[in-house]
Coordinates of C-alpha atoms and ligand atoms in Angstrom, one line a residue:
X1253 CA 128.1 -215.7 218.0
X1254 CA 127.0 -219.2 219.0
X1255 CA 128.8 -221.4 216.5
X1256 CA 126.7 -223.9 214.5
X1257 CA 129.6 -224.8 212.2
X1258 CA 130.9 -228.3 212.0
X1259 CA 134.7 -228.4 212.2
X1260 CA 136.2 -231.0 209.9
X1261 CA 139.8 -229.9 209.2
X1262 CA 142.5 -228.3 211.3
X1263 CA 146.0 -227.0 211.2
X1264 CA 148.6 -226.3 213.9
X1265 CA 150.9 -223.3 214.1
X1266 CA 153.7 -224.1 216.5
X1267 CA 156.4 -222.1 218.2
X1268 CA 159.7 -223.7 217.2
X1269 CA 160.8 -224.8 220.7
X1270 CA 161.0 -228.5 221.7
X1271 CA 158.1 -228.3 224.2
X1272 CA 155.7 -226.8 221.7
X1273 CA 156.8 -229.2 219.0
X1274 CA 156.3 -232.3 221.3
X1275 CA 152.9 -230.9 222.4
X1276 CA 151.8 -230.4 218.8
X1277 CA 152.7 -234.0 218.0
X1278 CA 150.6 -235.2 220.9
X1279 CA 147.7 -233.0 219.8
X1280 CA 147.9 -234.3 216.2
X1281 CA 147.8 -237.9 217.4
X1282 CA 144.5 -237.3 219.2
X1283 CA 142.9 -234.9 216.7
X1284 CA 143.6 -237.2 213.7
X1285 CA 141.1 -239.7 215.1
X1286 CA 138.2 -237.4 214.2
X1287 CA 139.6 -234.4 212.2
X1288 CA 141.7 -234.1 209.1
X1289 CA 144.9 -232.2 209.1
X1290 CA 144.8 -229.7 206.3
X1291 CA 147.3 -226.9 206.4
X1292 CA 146.0 -225.1 203.3
X1293 CA 142.2 -225.0 204.2
X1294 CA 141.7 -225.6 207.9
X1295 CA 138.4 -224.9 209.7
X1296 CA 140.4 -224.6 213.0
X1297 CA 143.8 -223.2 213.5
X1298 CA 145.4 -224.3 216.8
X1299 CA 148.2 -222.0 218.0
X1300 CA 150.8 -223.8 220.2
X1301 CA 153.2 -221.4 221.9
X1302 CA 152.6 -217.9 223.3
X1303 CA 150.7 -214.8 222.4
X1304 CA 153.3 -214.2 219.7
X1305 CA 152.4 -217.5 218.1
X1306 CA 148.8 -216.5 218.0
X1307 CA 149.7 -213.3 216.3
X1308 CA 151.7 -215.2 213.8
X1309 CA 148.8 -217.6 213.2
X1310 CA 146.4 -214.8 212.4
X1311 CA 148.9 -213.3 210.0
X1312 CA 149.5 -216.6 208.3
X1313 CA 145.8 -217.2 207.7
X1314 CA 144.9 -213.6 207.0
X1315 CA 143.6 -214.5 203.4
X1316 CA 141.2 -217.0 204.9
X1317 CA 140.3 -214.9 208.0
X1318 CA 136.5 -215.1 207.2
X1319 CA 136.3 -218.9 207.5
X1320 CA 139.1 -219.9 209.9
X1321 CA 138.6 -220.1 213.7
X1322 CA 141.6 -219.8 216.1
X1323 CA 142.3 -221.3 219.4
X1324 CA 145.4 -221.3 221.5
X1325 CA 147.3 -223.5 223.9
X1326 CA 150.1 -222.0 225.9
X1327 CA 153.5 -223.6 226.5
X1328 CA 154.9 -220.9 228.8
X1329 CA 153.1 -219.0 231.5
X1330 CA 149.4 -218.4 230.9
X1331 CA 149.0 -216.1 227.9
X1332 CA 146.3 -213.5 227.2
X1333 CA 145.3 -214.9 223.8
X1334 CA 145.4 -218.6 224.7
X1335 CA 142.7 -220.4 226.7
X1336 CA 144.5 -223.7 227.5
X1337 CA 147.6 -224.5 229.4
X1338 CA 150.0 -227.2 228.2
X1339 CA 148.7 -229.9 230.7
X1340 CA 145.2 -229.3 229.5
X1341 CA 145.7 -230.5 225.9
X1342 CA 143.5 -233.5 226.3
X1343 CA 140.7 -231.2 227.5
X1344 CA 141.2 -229.1 224.4
X1345 CA 140.8 -232.3 222.3
X1346 CA 137.7 -233.3 224.1
X1347 CA 136.2 -229.8 223.8
X1348 CA 136.8 -229.8 220.0
X1349 CA 135.3 -233.3 219.8
X1350 CA 132.2 -232.2 221.7
X1351 CA 131.8 -229.3 219.3
X1352 CA 129.8 -227.0 221.8
X1353 CA 131.6 -223.8 220.9
X1354 CA 131.0 -220.1 220.6
X1355 CA 132.8 -218.0 218.1
X1356 CA 133.8 -214.5 219.1
X1357 CA 135.0 -212.0 216.6
X1358 CA 137.8 -209.5 217.2
X1359 CA 138.4 -206.4 215.2
X1360 CA 141.6 -206.0 213.2
X1361 CA 143.3 -202.7 212.2
X1362 CA 144.1 -202.0 208.6
X1363 CA 147.2 -200.0 207.8
X1364 CA 148.3 -198.8 204.4
X1365 CA 151.6 -197.3 203.4
X1366 CA 153.9 -197.3 200.3
X1367 CA 154.9 -200.9 201.1
X1368 CA 151.3 -202.2 200.9
X1369 CA 148.4 -202.9 203.2
X1370 CA 148.7 -204.9 206.4
X1371 CA 146.3 -206.1 209.1
X1372 CA 147.0 -206.1 212.9
X1373 CA 145.4 -208.0 215.7
X1374 CA 147.3 -206.1 218.4
X1375 CA 148.6 -202.8 217.1
X1376 CA 150.3 -200.7 214.5
X1377 CA 153.3 -198.7 215.6
X1378 CA 155.4 -195.9 214.0
X1379 CA 158.6 -195.9 215.9
X1380 CA 161.9 -194.1 215.5
X1381 CA 164.8 -194.8 217.9
X1382 CA 167.4 -192.9 215.9
X1383 CA 166.0 -189.4 216.1
X1384 CA 162.8 -187.8 217.4
X1385 CA 160.1 -188.4 214.9
X1386 CA 157.9 -185.5 213.9
X1387 CA 154.6 -186.2 212.3
X1388 CA 151.3 -184.5 211.6
X1389 CA 148.3 -186.4 212.7
X1390 CA 145.0 -186.1 210.7
X1391 CA 141.7 -187.6 211.7
X1392 CA 139.3 -188.0 208.8
X1393 CA 141.5 -185.6 206.8
X1394 CA 141.2 -182.9 209.5
X1395 CA 144.5 -181.7 211.0
X1396 CA 144.6 -182.8 214.6
X1397 CA 148.2 -182.3 216.0
X1398 CA 151.9 -182.4 215.4
X1399 CA 153.6 -185.1 217.4
X1400 CA 157.3 -185.2 218.4
X1401 CA 158.9 -188.1 220.2
X1402 CA 159.7 -191.8 219.7
X1403 CA 156.5 -192.6 218.0
X1404 CA 152.8 -193.4 218.0
X1405 CA 150.9 -196.6 218.6
X1406 CA 147.4 -197.4 217.4
X1407 CA 146.0 -200.5 219.1
X1408 CA 142.9 -202.7 218.8
X1409 CA 140.9 -203.7 221.9
X1410 CA 142.8 -207.0 221.9
X1411 CA 146.1 -205.1 221.7
X1412 CA 145.1 -202.8 224.5
X1413 CA 146.6 -205.2 227.0
X1414 CA 149.8 -205.5 225.0
X1415 CA 152.2 -202.7 224.0
X1416 CA 149.5 -200.1 224.5
X1417 CA 149.2 -201.1 228.2
X1418 CA 153.0 -200.5 228.6
X1419 CA 152.5 -197.0 227.2
X1420 CA 149.9 -196.2 229.8
X1421 CA 146.9 -196.6 227.5
X1422 CA 143.6 -197.8 228.7
X1423 CA 142.5 -201.5 228.6
X1424 CA 139.4 -201.8 226.4
X1425 CA 136.9 -204.6 226.4
X1426 CA 137.8 -206.8 223.5
X1427 CA 134.3 -207.0 222.0
X1428 CA 134.2 -203.3 221.2
X1429 CA 135.1 -201.9 217.7
X1430 CA 137.4 -199.1 219.0
X1431 CA 141.0 -198.1 218.3
X1432 CA 143.3 -196.3 220.6
X1433 CA 146.1 -193.8 219.7
X1434 CA 148.8 -193.7 222.3
X1435 CA 152.1 -191.8 222.4
X1436 CA 155.5 -193.4 222.7
X1437 CA 157.7 -191.0 224.7
X1438 CA 156.1 -187.8 223.4
X1439 CA 158.0 -184.5 223.9
X1440 CA 155.8 -181.9 225.6
X1441 CA 156.8 -178.4 226.5
X1442 CA 156.0 -174.8 225.6
X1443 CA 157.1 -175.1 222.0
X1444 CA 156.0 -178.7 221.3
X1445 CA 152.5 -179.8 222.2
X1446 CA 150.5 -182.9 221.4
X1447 CA 147.5 -184.4 223.2
X1448 CA 149.6 -186.5 225.6
X1449 CA 146.8 -188.8 226.7
X1450 CA 145.5 -191.7 224.7
X1451 CA 142.7 -191.0 222.3
X1452 CA 140.0 -193.6 221.6
X1453 CA 138.3 -193.5 218.2
X1454 CA 135.8 -195.7 216.4
X1455 CA 135.1 -197.3 213.0
X1456 CA 134.1 -194.0 211.5
X1457 CA 137.6 -192.7 211.8
X1458 CA 140.7 -192.9 209.7
X1459 CA 144.0 -191.7 211.2
X1460 CA 146.7 -190.4 208.8
X1461 CA 150.3 -189.8 209.8
X1462 CA 152.3 -187.5 207.6
X1463 CA 155.9 -186.5 208.0
X1464 CA 158.6 -184.5 206.2
X1465 CA 160.8 -187.5 206.8
X1466 CA 160.4 -191.0 208.1
X1467 CA 164.1 -191.7 207.8
X1468 CA 165.1 -194.3 210.4
X1469 CA 161.5 -195.1 211.3
X1470 CA 159.8 -198.4 211.2
X1471 CA 156.2 -199.5 211.0
X1472 CA 155.5 -202.2 213.5
X1473 CA 152.5 -204.4 212.8
X1474 CA 152.1 -206.9 215.6
X1475 CA 155.3 -208.9 215.4
X1476 CA 156.2 -207.6 211.9
X1477 CA 158.7 -204.8 211.3
X1478 CA 158.6 -202.9 208.1
X1479 CA 161.1 -200.2 207.1
X1480 CA 159.2 -197.0 206.2
X1481 CA 160.1 -195.0 203.0
X1482 CA 161.3 -191.5 203.7
X1483 CA 158.2 -189.8 202.2
X1484 CA 155.7 -192.4 203.3
X1485 CA 152.1 -191.7 204.2
X1486 CA 150.4 -194.0 206.7
X1487 CA 146.7 -194.5 207.1
X1488 CA 145.2 -196.6 209.9
X1489 CA 141.5 -197.5 210.4
X1490 CA 139.4 -200.3 211.8
X1491 CA 139.2 -203.0 209.2
X1492 CA 136.0 -204.8 208.1
X1493 CA 138.1 -208.0 208.5
X1494 CA 137.7 -209.7 211.9
X1495 CA 139.6 -212.6 213.4
X1496 CA 137.3 -215.4 214.7
X1497 CA 138.2 -217.1 218.0
X1498 CA 136.8 -220.4 219.2
X1499 CA 135.6 -220.5 222.8
X1500 CA 134.7 -223.6 224.7
X1501 CA 135.1 -222.1 228.1
X1502 CA 133.2 -219.2 229.4
X1503 CA 136.0 -216.9 230.5
X1504 CA 134.7 -213.4 231.0
X1505 CA 136.8 -210.4 230.1
X1506 CA 137.1 -209.5 233.8
X1507 CA 138.3 -213.0 234.6
X1508 CA 140.8 -212.9 231.8
X1509 CA 142.2 -209.5 233.1
X1510 CA 142.4 -210.8 236.7
X1511 CA 144.1 -214.0 235.6
X1512 CA 146.7 -212.2 233.6
X1513 CA 147.4 -209.1 235.7
X1514 CA 146.0 -209.3 239.2
X1515 CA 146.1 -212.9 240.6
X1516 CA 149.6 -213.9 241.8
Ligands
NAD2863 P1 156.4 -211.7 222.4 O1 155.6 -212.9 221.9 O2 157.6 -211.8 223.2 O3 155.3 -210.7 223.1 C1 155.8 -209.7 224.0 C2 154.8 -209.8 225.2 O4 153.6 -209.2 224.9 C3 154.6 -211.2 225.8 O5 154.7 -211.1 227.2 C4 153.2 -211.5 225.3 O6 152.5 -212.4 226.1 C5 152.5 -210.1 225.4 N1 151.4 -209.9 224.5 C6 151.3 -210.0 223.2 N2 150.0 -209.8 222.8 C7 149.3 -209.5 223.9 C8 148.0 -209.2 224.1 N3 147.1 -209.0 223.1 N4 147.6 -209.0 225.4 C9 148.4 -209.1 226.4 N5 149.7 -209.4 226.3 C10 150.2 -209.6 225.0 O7 156.8 -210.8 221.2 P2 156.3 -210.8 219.7 O8 156.1 -212.2 219.2 O9 157.2 -209.9 218.9 O10 154.9 -210.1 219.8 C11 154.6 -208.9 219.4 C12 153.8 -208.2 220.4 O11 154.5 -208.0 221.6 C13 153.4 -206.8 219.9 O12 152.2 -206.8 219.2 C14 153.4 -206.0 221.1 O13 152.0 -205.7 221.6 C15 154.0 -206.8 222.2 N6 155.2 -206.0 222.7 C16 155.0 -205.4 223.9 C17 156.1 -204.6 224.3 C18 155.9 -203.8 225.6 O14 154.8 -204.1 226.3 N7 156.8 -203.0 226.0 C19 157.3 -204.4 223.6 C20 157.4 -205.1 222.4 C21 156.3 -205.9 222.0

């Protein structure tokens, strides 16, 4: 989407280390000359920190997700969800002032369990490190498989380069509306069989995870960790909610991948 919106207000979500705090102060000094700081109703949310700070930012503004646009500046090594490095903060200020932005939308996952409904930018994980977790997987209410192992992970295209990648899942172009189910240390032998490979589904699918017992298991939603109830029932689908990211630089998905994983 080419953005025609005029950005008037902003907020900063900052990692609580000295470098990020100092950088946030410098940014504020510059931005306050042409934008108004409004933590409650910002047009732009600037994440200062790492990929984890961007995840936190999206969760913080989830109730305003339709009207807020996110952009990130990285204070560590270059992150995947952040377009600017720490020494480029004046360029970020100039780019915001210029206003020639694009907005790109990224699909979120929606997960419901007994504790409530949550949204994920990266992934939803059901993990059990205390004992092997047994769960039945249903796709659109149709029984698919019984999984045994440490857990299962459902990732968005954005999250495909995060935990999902460590699990051997595929990297998926971030503009697609797909979700990917990957196993976390699945047990496979003559008696126990599950798909083993990652499974890619689309917006028409809902995945349901049912178990005799979720004792000791957690539900991971990006950086959040939620204790599951013993007799929980977990449903995951692509949400109609999307996170909107500001883009001033034309970085292709291929470039982003090369920058993060291939160039030394
Ligand atoms: P964090 O900020 O320390 O993040 C862990 C690592 O994941 C960092 O290197 C971060 O840059 C990277 N990362 C996060 N989102 C990414 C993305 N979309 N694409 C590429 N890299 C990404 O930890 P946190 O604040 O708890 O963040 C939670 C996220 O960390 C989870 O959503 C999960 O995807 C990721 N994570 C990954 C592993 C793993 O790969 N084994 C383990 C735990 C958590």
